Coordinates of C-alpha atoms in Angstrom, one line a residue:
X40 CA 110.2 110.9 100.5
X41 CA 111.3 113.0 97.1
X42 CA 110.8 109.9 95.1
X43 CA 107.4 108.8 96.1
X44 CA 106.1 112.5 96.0
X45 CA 107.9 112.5 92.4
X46 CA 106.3 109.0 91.3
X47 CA 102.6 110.4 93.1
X48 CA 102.5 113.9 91.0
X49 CA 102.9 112.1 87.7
X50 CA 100.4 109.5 88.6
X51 CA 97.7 111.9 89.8
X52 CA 98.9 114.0 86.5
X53 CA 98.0 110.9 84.0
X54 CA 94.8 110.3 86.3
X55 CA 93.7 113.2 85.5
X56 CA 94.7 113.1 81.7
X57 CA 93.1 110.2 81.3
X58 CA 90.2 111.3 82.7
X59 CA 89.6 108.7 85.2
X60 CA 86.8 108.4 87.7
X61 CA 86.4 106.1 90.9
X62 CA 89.9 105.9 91.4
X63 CA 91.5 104.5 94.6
X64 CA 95.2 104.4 95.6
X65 CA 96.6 101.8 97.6
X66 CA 100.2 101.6 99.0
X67 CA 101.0 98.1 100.0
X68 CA 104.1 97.4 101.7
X69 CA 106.2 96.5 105.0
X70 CA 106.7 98.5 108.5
X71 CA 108.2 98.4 111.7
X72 CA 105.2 97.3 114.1
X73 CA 104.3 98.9 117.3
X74 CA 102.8 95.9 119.6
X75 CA 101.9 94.4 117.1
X76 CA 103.0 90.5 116.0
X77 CA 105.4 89.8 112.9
X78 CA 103.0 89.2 110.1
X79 CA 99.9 91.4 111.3
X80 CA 98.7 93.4 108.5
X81 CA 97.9 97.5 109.3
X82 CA 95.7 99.7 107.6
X83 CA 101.3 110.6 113.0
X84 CA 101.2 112.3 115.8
X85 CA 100.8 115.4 113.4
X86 CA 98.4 114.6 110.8
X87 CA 100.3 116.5 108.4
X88 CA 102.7 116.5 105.6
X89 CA 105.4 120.1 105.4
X90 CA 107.0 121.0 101.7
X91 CA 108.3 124.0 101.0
X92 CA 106.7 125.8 97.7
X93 CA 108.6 129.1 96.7
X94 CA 110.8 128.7 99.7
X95 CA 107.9 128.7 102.2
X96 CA 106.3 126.2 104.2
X97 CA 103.1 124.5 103.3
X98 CA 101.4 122.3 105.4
X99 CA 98.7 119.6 103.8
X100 CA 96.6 117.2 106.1
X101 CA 97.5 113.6 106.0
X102 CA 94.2 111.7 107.1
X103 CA 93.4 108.5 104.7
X104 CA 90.1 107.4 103.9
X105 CA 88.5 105.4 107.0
X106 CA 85.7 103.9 104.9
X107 CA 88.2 102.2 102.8
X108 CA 90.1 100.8 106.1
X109 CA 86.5 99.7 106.9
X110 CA 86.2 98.0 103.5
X111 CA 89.4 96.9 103.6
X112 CA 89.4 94.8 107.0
X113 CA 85.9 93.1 106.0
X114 CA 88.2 91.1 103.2
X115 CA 89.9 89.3 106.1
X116 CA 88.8 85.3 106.3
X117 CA 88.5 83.0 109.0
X118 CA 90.9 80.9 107.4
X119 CA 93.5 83.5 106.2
X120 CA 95.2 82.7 109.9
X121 CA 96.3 86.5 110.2
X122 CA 94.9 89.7 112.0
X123 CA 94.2 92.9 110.4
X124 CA 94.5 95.7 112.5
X125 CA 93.8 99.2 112.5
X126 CA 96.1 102.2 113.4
X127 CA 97.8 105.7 112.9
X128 CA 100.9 105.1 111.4
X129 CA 103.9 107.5 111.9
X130 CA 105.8 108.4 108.8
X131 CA 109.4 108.8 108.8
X132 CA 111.9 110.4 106.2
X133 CA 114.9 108.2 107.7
X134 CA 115.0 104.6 108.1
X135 CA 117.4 105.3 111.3
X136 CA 117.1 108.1 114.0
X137 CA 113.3 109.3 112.8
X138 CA 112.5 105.7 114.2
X139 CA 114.2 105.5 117.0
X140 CA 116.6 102.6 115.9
X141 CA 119.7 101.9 117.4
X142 CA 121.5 100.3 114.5
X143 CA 122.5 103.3 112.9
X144 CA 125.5 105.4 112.4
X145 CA 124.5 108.1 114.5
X146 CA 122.4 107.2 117.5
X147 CA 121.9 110.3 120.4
X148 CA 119.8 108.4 122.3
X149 CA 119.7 105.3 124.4
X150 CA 117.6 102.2 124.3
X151 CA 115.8 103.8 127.3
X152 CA 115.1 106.8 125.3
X153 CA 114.0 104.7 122.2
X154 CA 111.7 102.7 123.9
X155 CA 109.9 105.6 125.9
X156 CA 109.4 106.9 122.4
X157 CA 108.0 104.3 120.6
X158 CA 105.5 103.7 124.0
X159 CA 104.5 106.4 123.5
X160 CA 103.7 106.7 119.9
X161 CA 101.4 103.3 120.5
X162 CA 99.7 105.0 123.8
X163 CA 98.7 107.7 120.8
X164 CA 97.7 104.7 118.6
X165 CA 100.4 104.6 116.5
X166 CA 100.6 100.6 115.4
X167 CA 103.0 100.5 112.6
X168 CA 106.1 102.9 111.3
X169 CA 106.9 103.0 107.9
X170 CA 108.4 105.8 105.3
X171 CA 105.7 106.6 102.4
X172 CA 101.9 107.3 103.9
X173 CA 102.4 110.7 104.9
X174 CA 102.7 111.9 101.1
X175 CA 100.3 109.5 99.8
X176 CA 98.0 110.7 102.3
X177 CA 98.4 114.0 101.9
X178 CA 98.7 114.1 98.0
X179 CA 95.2 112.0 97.6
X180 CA 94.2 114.0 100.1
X181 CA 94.6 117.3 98.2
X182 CA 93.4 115.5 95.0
X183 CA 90.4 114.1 96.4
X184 CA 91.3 110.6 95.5
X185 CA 90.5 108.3 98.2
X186 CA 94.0 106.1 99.5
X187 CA 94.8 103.9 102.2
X188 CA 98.0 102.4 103.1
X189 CA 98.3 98.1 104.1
X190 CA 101.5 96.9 105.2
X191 CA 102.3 94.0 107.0
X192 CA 104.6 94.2 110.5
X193 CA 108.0 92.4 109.8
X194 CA 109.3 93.2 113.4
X195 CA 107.5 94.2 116.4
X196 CA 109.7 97.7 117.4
X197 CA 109.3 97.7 120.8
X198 CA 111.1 94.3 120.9
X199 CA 113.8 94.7 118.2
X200 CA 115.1 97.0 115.2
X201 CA 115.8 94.0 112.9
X202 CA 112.9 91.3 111.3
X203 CA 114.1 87.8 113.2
X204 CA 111.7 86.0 111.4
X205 CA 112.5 83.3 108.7
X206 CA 113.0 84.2 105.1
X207 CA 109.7 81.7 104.1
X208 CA 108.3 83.9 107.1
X209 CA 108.8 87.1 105.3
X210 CA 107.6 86.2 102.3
X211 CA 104.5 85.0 103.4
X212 CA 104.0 88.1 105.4
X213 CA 104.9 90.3 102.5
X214 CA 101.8 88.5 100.9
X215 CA 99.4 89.3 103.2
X216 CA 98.4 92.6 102.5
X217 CA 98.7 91.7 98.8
X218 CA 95.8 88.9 99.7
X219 CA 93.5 91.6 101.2
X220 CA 93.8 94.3 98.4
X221 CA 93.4 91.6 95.7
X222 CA 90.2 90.5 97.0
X223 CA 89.4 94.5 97.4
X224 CA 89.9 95.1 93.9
X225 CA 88.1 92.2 92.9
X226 CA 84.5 93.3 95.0
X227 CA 85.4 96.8 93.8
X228 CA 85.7 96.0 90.1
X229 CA 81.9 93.5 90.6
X230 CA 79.2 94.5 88.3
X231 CA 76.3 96.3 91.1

């Protein structure tokens, strides 16, 4: 998570140069569903993000904008042929262990253990996994600029670690959330 907390601070830093007002940040992206179909687009079980600042801890709050999920979800069309869900999403700092995969180099757990995990994380609500929200969320957070994170499932977890879904598949579910946010913008940048 260093480089997206790098990439965030300078682009909250020009923000605020720049003097710019009505801002909204949006991370679009992929994740590890929980339940949830390949292709299904989704808008912790601690809401909070930990750095350390003069060698002590500092906790921030990690809770995203729920009018923008709101928003967000009305872009969805009859005929996109896709579901939008909405979830808590549990941010992880390792691809591997932190989300209970099994393909890694070190495992200490079983499939058992692994699946009783991600359970449950979706009996809490949790629908997607993924590795960036938790500082977005936190750093808008503490900047007061509203963010939401869409990503599109490209596995369900609690079936398998690894996507099995065509590469024409994949592509067209990387699109997805790209389709929602592009019509966002669009309403969003509408003369009132």
């Amino acid at each position: 998570m260093p480089s997206i907390a790098i990439i965030l601070t300078e682009v909250i830093k020009l923000i605020r140069f720049a003097e710019c007002e009505n801002v909204t940040i949006v991370r679009i992206g992929t994740c590890g569903g929980l339940g949830l179909e390949p292709g299904t687009v989704d808008g912790q079980l601690r809401a909070e993000y930990e750095q350390l600042i003069l060698g002590e801890r500092s906790s921030m709050p990690t809770q995203l904008d729920p009018q923008l999920n709101q928003e967000l979800i009305r872009m969805l069309r009859p005929e996109d042929g896709f579901a939008v869900v909405e979830g808590r999403t549990m941010c992880a700092t390792n691809f591997y262990e932190e989300q209970a995969r099994l393909d890694g180099v070190f495992c200490t757990y079983q499939r058992d253990d692994k699946i009783n995990f991600l359970k449950r994380l979706y009996d809490a609500g949790v629908r997607n996994i993924e590795m960036e929200s938790m500082v977005i969320a936190a750093f808008c957070r503490r900047a007061s600029i509203p963010a939401m994170v869409v990503c599109a499932a490209i596995v369900n977890r609690l079936e398998s670690d690894l996507p099995t879904c065509k590469p024409e598949d994949m592509k067209a579910f990387e699109k997805r959330p790209q389709i929602l946010v592009a019509r966002f913008i669009k309403q969003r940048l509408q003369p009132i």
